[in-house]
PDB file of C-alpha atoms and ligand atoms in Angstrom:
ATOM      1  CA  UNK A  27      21.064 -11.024  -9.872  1.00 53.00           C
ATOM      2  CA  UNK A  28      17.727 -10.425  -7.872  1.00 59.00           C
ATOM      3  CA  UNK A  29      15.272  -7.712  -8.781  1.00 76.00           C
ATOM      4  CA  UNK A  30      16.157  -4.694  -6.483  1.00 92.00           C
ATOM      5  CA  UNK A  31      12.648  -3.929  -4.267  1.00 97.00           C
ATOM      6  CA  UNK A  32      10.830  -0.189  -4.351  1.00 98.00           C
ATOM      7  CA  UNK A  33      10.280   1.060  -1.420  1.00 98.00           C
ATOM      8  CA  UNK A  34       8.505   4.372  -0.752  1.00 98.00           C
ATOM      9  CA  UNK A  35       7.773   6.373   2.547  1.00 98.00           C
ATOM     10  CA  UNK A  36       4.972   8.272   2.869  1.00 98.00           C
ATOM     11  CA  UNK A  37       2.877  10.590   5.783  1.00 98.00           C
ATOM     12  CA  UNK A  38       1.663  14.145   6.719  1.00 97.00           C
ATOM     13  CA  UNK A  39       4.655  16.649   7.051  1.00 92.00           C
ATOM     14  CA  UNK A  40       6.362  15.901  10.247  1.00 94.00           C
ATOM     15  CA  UNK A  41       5.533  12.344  10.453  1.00 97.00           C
ATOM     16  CA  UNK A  42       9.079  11.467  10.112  1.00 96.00           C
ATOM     17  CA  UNK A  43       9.657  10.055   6.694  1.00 96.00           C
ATOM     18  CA  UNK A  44      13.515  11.984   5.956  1.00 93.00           C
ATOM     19  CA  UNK A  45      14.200  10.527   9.782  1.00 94.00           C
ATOM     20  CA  UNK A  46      13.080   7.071   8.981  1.00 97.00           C
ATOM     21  CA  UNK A  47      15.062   7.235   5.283  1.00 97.00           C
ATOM     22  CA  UNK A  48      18.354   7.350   6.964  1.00 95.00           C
ATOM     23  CA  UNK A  49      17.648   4.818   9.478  1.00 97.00           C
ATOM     24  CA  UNK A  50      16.652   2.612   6.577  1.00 98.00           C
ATOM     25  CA  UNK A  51      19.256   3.553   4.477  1.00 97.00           C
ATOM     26  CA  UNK A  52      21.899   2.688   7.273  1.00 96.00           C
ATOM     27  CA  UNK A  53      19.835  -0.615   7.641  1.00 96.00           C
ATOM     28  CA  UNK A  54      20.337  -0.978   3.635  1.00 97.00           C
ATOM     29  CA  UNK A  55      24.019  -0.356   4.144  1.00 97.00           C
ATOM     30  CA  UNK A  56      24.933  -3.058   6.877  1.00 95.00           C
ATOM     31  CA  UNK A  57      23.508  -5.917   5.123  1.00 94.00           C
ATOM     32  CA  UNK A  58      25.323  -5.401   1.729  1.00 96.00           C
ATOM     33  CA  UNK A  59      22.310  -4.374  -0.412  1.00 96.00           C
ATOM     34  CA  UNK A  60      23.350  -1.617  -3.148  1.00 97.00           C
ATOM     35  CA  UNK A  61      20.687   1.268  -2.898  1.00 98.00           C
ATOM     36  CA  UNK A  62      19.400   4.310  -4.419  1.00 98.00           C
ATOM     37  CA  UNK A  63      17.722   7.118  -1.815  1.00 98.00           C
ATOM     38  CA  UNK A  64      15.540   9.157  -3.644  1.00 98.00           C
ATOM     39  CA  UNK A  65      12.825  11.398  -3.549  1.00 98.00           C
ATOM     40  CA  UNK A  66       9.839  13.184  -5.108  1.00 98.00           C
ATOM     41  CA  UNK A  67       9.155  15.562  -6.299  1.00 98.00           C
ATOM     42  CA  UNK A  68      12.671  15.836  -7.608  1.00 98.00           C
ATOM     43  CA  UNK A  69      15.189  12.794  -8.293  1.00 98.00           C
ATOM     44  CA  UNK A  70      16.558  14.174 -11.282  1.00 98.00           C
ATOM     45  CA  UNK A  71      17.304  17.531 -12.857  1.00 98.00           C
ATOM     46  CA  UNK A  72      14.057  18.139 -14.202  1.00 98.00           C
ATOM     47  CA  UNK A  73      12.817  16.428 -11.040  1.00 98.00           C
ATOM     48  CA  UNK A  74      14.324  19.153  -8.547  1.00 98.00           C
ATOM     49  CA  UNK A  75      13.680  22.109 -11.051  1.00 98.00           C
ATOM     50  CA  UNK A  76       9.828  21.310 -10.965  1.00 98.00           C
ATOM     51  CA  UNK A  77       9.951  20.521  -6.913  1.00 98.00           C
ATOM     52  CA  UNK A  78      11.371  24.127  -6.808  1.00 96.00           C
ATOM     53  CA  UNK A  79       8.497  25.589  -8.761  1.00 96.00           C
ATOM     54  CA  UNK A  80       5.806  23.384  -7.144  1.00 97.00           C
ATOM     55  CA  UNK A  81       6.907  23.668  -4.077  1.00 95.00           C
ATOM     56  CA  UNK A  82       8.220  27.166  -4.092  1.00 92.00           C
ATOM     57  CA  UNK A  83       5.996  29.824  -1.206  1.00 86.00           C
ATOM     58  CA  UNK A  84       5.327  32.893  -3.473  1.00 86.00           C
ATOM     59  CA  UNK A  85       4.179  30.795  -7.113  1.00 87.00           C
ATOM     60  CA  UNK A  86       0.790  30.870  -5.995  1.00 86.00           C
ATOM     61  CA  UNK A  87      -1.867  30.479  -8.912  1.00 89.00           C
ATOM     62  CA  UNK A  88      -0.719  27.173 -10.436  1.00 95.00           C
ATOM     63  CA  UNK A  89      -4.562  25.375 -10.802  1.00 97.00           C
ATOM     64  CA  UNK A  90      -4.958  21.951  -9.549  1.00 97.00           C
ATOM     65  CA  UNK A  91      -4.183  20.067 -13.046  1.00 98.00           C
ATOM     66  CA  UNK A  92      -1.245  21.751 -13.421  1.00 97.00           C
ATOM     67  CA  UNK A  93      -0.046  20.773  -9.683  1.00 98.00           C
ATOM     68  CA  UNK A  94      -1.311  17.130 -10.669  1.00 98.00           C
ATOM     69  CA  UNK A  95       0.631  17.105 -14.201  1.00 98.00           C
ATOM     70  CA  UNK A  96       3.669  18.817 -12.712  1.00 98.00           C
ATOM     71  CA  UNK A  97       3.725  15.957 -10.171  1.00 98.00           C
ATOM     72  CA  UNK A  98       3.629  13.148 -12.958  1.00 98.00           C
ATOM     73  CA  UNK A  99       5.753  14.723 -15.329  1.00 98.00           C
ATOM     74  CA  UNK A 100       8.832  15.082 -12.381  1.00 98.00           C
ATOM     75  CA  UNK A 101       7.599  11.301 -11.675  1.00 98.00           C
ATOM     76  CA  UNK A 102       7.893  10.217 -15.899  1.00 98.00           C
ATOM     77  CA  UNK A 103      11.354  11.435 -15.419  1.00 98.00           C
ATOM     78  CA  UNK A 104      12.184   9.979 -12.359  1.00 98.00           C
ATOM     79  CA  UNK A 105      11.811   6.869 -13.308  1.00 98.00           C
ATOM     80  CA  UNK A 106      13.073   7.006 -17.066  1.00 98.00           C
ATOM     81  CA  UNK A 107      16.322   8.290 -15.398  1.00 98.00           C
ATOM     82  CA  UNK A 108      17.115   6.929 -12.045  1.00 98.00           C
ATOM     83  CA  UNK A 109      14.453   4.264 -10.601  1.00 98.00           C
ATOM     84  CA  UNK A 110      14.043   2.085 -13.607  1.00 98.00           C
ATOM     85  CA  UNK A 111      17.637   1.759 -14.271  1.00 98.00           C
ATOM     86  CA  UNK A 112      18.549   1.225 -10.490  1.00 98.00           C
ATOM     87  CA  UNK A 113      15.897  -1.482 -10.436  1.00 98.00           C
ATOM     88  CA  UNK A 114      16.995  -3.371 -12.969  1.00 97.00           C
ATOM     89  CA  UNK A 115      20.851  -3.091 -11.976  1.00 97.00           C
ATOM     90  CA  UNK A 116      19.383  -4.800  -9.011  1.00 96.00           C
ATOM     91  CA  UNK A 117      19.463  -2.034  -6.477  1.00 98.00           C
ATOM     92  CA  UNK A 118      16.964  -1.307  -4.025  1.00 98.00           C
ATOM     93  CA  UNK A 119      15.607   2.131  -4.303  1.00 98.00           C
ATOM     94  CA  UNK A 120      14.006   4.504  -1.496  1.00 98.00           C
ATOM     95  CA  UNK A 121      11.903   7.022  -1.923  1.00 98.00           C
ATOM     96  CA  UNK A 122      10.757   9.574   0.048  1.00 98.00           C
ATOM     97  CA  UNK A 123       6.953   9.921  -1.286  1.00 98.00           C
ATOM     98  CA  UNK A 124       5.832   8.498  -4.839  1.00 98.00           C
ATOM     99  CA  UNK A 125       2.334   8.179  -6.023  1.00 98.00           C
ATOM    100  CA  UNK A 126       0.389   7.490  -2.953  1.00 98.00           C
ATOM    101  CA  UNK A 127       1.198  11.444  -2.051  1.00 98.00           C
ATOM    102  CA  UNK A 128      -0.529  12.191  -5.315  1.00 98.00           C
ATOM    103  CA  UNK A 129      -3.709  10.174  -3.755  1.00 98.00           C
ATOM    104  CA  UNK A 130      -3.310  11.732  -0.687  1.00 98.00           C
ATOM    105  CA  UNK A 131      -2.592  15.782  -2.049  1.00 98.00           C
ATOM    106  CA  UNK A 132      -3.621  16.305  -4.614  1.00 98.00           C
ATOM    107  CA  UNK A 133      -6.647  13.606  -4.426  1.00 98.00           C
ATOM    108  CA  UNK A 134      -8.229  13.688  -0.795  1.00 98.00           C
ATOM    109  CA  UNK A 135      -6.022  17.698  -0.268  1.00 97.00           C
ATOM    110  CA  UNK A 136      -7.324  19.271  -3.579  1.00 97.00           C
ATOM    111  CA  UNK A 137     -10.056  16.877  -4.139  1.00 98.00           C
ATOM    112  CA  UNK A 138      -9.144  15.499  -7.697  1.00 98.00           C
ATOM    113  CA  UNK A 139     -10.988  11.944  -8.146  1.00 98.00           C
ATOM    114  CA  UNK A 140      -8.856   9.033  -7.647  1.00 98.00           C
ATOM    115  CA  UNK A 141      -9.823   7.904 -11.234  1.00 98.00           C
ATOM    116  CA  UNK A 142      -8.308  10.861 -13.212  1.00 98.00           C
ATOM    117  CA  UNK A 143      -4.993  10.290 -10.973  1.00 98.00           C
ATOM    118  CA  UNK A 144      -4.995   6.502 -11.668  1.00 98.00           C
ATOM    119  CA  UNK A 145      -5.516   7.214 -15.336  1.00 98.00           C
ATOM    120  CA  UNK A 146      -1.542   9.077 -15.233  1.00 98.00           C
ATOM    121  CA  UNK A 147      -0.540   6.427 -12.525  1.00 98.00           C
ATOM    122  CA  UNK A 148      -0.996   3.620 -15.391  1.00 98.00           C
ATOM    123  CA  UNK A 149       0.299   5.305 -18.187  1.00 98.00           C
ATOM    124  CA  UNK A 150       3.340   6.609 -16.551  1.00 98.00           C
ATOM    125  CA  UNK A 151       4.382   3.814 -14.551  1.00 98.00           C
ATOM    126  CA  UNK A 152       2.810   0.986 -16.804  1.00 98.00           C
ATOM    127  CA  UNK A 153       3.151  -1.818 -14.146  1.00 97.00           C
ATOM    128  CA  UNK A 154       5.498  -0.483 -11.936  1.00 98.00           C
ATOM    129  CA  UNK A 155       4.207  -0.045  -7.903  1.00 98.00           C
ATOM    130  CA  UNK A 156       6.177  -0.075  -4.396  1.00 98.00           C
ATOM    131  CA  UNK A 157       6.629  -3.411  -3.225  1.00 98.00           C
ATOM    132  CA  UNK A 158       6.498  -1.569   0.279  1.00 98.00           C
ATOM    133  CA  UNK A 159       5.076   1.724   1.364  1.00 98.00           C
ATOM    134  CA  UNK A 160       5.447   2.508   5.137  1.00 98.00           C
ATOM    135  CA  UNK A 161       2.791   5.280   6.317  1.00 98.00           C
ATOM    136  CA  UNK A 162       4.306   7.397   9.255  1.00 98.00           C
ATOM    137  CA  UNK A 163       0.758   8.531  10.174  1.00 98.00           C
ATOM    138  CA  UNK A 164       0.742  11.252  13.002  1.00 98.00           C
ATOM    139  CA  UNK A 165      -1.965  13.516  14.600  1.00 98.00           C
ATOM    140  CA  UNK A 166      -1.760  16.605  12.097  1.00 96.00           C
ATOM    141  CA  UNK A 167      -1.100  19.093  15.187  1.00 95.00           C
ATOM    142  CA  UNK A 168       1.786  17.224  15.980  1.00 96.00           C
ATOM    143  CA  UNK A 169       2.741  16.872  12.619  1.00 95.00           C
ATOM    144  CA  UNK A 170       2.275  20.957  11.870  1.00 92.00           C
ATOM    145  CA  UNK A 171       4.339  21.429  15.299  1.00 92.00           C
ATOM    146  CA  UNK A 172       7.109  19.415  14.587  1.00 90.00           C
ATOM    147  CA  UNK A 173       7.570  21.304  10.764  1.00 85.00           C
ATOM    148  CA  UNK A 174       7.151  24.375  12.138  1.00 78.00           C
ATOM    149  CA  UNK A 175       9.970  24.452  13.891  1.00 67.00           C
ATOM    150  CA  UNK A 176      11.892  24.652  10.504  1.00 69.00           C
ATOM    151  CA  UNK A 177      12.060  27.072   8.438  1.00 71.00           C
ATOM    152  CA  UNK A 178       9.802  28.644   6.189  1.00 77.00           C
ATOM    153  CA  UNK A 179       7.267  27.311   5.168  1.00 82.00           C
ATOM    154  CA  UNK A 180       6.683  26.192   1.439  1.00 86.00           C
ATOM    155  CA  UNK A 181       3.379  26.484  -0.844  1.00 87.00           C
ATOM    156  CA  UNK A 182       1.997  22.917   0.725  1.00 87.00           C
ATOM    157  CA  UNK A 183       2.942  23.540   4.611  1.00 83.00           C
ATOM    158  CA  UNK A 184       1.086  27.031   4.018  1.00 82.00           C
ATOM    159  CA  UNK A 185      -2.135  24.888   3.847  1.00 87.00           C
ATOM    160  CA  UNK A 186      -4.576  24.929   6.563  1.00 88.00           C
ATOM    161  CA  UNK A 187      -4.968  22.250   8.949  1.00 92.00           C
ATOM    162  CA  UNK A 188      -8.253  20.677   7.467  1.00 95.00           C
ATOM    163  CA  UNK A 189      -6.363  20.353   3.983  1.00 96.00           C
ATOM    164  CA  UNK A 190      -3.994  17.879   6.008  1.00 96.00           C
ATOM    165  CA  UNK A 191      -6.576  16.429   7.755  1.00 97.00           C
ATOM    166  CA  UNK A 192      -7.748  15.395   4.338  1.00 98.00           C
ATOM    167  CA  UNK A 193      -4.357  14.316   3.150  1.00 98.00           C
ATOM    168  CA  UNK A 194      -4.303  12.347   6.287  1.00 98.00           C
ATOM    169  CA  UNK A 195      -7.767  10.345   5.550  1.00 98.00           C
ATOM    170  CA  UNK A 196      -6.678   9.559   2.432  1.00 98.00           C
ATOM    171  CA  UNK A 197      -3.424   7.893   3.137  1.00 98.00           C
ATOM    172  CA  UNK A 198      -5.000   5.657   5.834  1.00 98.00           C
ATOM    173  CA  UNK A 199      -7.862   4.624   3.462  1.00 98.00           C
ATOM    174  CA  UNK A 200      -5.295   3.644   0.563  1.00 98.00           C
ATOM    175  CA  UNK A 201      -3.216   1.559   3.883  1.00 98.00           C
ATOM    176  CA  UNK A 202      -7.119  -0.080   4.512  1.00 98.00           C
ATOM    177  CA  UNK A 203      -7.161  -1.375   0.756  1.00 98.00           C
ATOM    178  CA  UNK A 204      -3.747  -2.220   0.527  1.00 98.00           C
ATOM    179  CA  UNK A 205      -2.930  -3.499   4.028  1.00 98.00           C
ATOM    180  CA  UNK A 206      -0.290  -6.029   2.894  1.00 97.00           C
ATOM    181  CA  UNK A 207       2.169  -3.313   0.651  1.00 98.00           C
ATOM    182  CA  UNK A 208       0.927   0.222   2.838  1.00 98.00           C
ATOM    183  CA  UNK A 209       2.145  -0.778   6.293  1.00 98.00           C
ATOM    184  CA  UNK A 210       1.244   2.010   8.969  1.00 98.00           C
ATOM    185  CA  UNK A 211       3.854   3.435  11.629  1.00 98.00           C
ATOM    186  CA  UNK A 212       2.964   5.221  14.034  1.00 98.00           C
ATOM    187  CA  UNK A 213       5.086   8.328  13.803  1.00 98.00           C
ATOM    188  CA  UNK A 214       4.151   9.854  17.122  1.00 97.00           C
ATOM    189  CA  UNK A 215       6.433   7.006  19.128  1.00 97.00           C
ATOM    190  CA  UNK A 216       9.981   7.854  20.073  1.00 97.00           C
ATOM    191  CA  UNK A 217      12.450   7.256  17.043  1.00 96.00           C
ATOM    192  CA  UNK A 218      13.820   4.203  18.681  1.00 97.00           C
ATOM    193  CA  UNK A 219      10.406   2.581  18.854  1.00 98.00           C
ATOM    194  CA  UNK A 220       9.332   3.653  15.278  1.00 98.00           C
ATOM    195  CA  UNK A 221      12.933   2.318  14.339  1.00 98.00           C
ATOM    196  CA  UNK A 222      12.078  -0.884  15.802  1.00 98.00           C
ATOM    197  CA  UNK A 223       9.161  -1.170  13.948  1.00 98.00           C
ATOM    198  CA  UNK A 224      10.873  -0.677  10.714  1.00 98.00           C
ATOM    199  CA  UNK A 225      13.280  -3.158  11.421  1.00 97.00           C
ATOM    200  CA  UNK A 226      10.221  -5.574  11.809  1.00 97.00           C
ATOM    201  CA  UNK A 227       9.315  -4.868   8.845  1.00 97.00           C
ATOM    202  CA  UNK A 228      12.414  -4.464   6.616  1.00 96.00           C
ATOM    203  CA  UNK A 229      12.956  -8.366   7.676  1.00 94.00           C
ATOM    204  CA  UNK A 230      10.460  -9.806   5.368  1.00 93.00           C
ATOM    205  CA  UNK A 231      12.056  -8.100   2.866  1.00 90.00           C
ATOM    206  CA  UNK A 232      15.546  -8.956   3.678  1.00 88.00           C
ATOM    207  CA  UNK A 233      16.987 -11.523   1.629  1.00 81.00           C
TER     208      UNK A 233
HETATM  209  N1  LIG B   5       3.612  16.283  -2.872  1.00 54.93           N
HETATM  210  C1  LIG B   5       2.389  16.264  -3.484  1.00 54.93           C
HETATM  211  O1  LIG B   5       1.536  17.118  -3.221  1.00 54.93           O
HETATM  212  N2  LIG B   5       2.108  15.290  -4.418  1.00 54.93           N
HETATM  213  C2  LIG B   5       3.023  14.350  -4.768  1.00 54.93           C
HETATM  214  O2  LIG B   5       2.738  13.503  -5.625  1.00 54.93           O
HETATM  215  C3  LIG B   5       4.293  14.379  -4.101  1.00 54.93           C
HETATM  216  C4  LIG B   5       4.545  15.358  -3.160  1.00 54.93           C
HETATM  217  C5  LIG B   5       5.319  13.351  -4.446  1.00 54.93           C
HETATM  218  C6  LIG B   5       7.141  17.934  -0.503  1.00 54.93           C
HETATM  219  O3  LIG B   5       7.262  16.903   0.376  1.00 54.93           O
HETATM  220  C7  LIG B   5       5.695  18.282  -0.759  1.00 54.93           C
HETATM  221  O4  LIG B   5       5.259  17.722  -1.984  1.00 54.93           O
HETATM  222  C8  LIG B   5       4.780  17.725   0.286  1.00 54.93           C
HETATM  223  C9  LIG B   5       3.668  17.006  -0.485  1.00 54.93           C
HETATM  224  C10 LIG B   5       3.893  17.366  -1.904  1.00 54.93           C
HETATM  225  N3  LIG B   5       4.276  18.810   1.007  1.00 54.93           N
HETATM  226  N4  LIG B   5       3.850  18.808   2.140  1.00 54.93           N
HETATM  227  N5  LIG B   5       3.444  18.951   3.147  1.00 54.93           N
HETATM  228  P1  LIG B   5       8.503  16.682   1.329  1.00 54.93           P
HETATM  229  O5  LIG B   5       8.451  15.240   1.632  1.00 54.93           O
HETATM  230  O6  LIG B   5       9.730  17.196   0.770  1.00 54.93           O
HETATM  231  O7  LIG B   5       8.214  17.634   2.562  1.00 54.93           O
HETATM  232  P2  LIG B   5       7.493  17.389   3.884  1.00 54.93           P
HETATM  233  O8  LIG B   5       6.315  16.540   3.884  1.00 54.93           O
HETATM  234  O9  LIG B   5       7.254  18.796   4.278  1.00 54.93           O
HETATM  235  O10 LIG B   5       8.558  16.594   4.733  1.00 54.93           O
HETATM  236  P3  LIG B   5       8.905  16.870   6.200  1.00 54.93           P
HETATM  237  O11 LIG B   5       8.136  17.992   6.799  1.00 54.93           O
HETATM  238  O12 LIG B   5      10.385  16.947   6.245  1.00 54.93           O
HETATM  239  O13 LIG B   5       8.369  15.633   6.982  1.00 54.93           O
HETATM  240  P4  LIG B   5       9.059  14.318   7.389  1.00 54.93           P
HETATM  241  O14 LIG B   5      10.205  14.016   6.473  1.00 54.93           O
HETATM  242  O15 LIG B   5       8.018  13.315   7.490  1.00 54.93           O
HETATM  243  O16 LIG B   5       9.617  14.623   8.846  1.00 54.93           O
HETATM  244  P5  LIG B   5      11.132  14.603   9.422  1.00 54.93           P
HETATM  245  O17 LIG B   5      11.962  15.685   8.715  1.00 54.93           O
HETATM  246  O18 LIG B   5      11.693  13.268   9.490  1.00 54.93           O
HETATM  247  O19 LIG B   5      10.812  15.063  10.916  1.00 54.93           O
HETATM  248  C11 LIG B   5      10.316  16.354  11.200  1.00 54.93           C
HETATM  249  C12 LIG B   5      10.857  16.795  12.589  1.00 54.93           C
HETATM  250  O20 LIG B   5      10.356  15.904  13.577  1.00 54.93           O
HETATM  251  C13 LIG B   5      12.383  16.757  12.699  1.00 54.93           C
HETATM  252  O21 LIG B   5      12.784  17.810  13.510  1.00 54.93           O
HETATM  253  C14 LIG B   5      12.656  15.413  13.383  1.00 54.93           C
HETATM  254  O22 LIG B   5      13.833  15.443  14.137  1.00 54.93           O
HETATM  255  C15 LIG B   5      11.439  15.270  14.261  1.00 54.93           C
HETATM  256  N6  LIG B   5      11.057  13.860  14.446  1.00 54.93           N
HETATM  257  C16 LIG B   5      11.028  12.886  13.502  1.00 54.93           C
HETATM  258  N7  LIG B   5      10.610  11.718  14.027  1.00 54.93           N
HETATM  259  C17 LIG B   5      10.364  11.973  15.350  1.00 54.93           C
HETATM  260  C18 LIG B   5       9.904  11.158  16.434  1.00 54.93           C
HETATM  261  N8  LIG B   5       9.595   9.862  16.260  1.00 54.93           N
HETATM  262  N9  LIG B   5       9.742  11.745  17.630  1.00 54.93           N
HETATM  263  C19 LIG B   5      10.014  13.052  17.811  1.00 54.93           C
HETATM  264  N10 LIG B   5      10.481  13.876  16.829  1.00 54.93           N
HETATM  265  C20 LIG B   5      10.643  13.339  15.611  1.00 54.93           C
END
């Protein structure tokens, strides 16, 4: 049986990363290729009970380590429970955000260096990294507009623009030094052409 690939999906809020996870996952389903469609922060139990307190409008106070641990600890679980074991079964697993969003948030958002985050990125995932990561990279106005039109928003989409504009930075200079795994989309096209470019993509992967 093949290794199952880890792919991750990653942007602003708005780019269109849930969108993009069911046209993949459709794309997953027509070929044959057993998957697991995930996300963080959440995935498990523990995983969606610490999304709902990180995530959650009125916990305000929680300092930036705690944010940063929170994130990791959900992420330890994650993968002791679901993306580990679905990897080595041989499925494919899709995941809506993984550590890149910790660059991009809590790193280039909240300004914690890159070093302190890539000191938890080793020890909890050891070796483990996506084997793709497609970047839906918008304008942050557009990005804000489209999620606005939802509901309420949580403790991240109450940040203020420049915080995303950070966020934004940060993912395309991780897509710079990782140009072959980080592949950028643009995410203000119309679905069908941001569609077509993840079916571009998906075909190097394909078996
Ligand atoms: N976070 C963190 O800080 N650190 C971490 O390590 C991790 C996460 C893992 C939860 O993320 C928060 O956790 C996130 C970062 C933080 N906070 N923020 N911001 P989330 O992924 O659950 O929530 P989100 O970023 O707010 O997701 P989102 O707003 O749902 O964005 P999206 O999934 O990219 O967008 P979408 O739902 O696919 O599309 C939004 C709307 O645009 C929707 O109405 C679509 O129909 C429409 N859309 C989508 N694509 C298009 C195109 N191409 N054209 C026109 N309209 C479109």
């Amino acid at each position: 049986m093949s290794a199952g690939r880890f792919i991750t999906l990653e942007g602003i809020e708005g780019a269109g990363k849930s969108t993009s996870l069911e046209f993949i996952q459709r794309q997953l389903r027509s070929v044959g290729i057993p998957h697991l469609v995930t996300r963080e922060p959440g995935g498990t139990d523990l995983g969606e009970a610490l999304r709902e307190i990180l995530l959650h409008r009125n916990r305000t106070g929680i300092c930036v380590d705690s944010e940063l641990l929170l994130m990791f600890a959900a992420r330890a679980q994650h993968l002791d429970e679901r993306i580990r074991p679905a990897l080595e079964d041989g499925s494919w697993v899709v995941c809506d955000r993984f550590t890149d969003a910790t660059y991009a948030y809590q790193g280039g958002g909240r300004g914690v260096p890159d070093e302190r985050i890539r000191i938890l990125e080793n020890w909890v995932q050891g070796e483990l990294r996506p084997d793709l990561t497609l970047l839906f990279d918008i304008p942050v106005d557009q990005g804000l507009a489209r999620a606005g039109k939802r509901s309420a928003p949580d403790r991240f989409e109450r940040e203020q623009q420049e915080f995303f504009e950070r966020v934004r930075r940060h993912y395309l200079a991780a897509a710079a030094c990782e140009p072959s795994r980080i592949r950028v989309i643009d995410g203000a096209l119309t679905p069908d052409q941001v569609q077509d470019r993840i079916r571009v993509i998906l075909q190097e992967f394909l078996p």
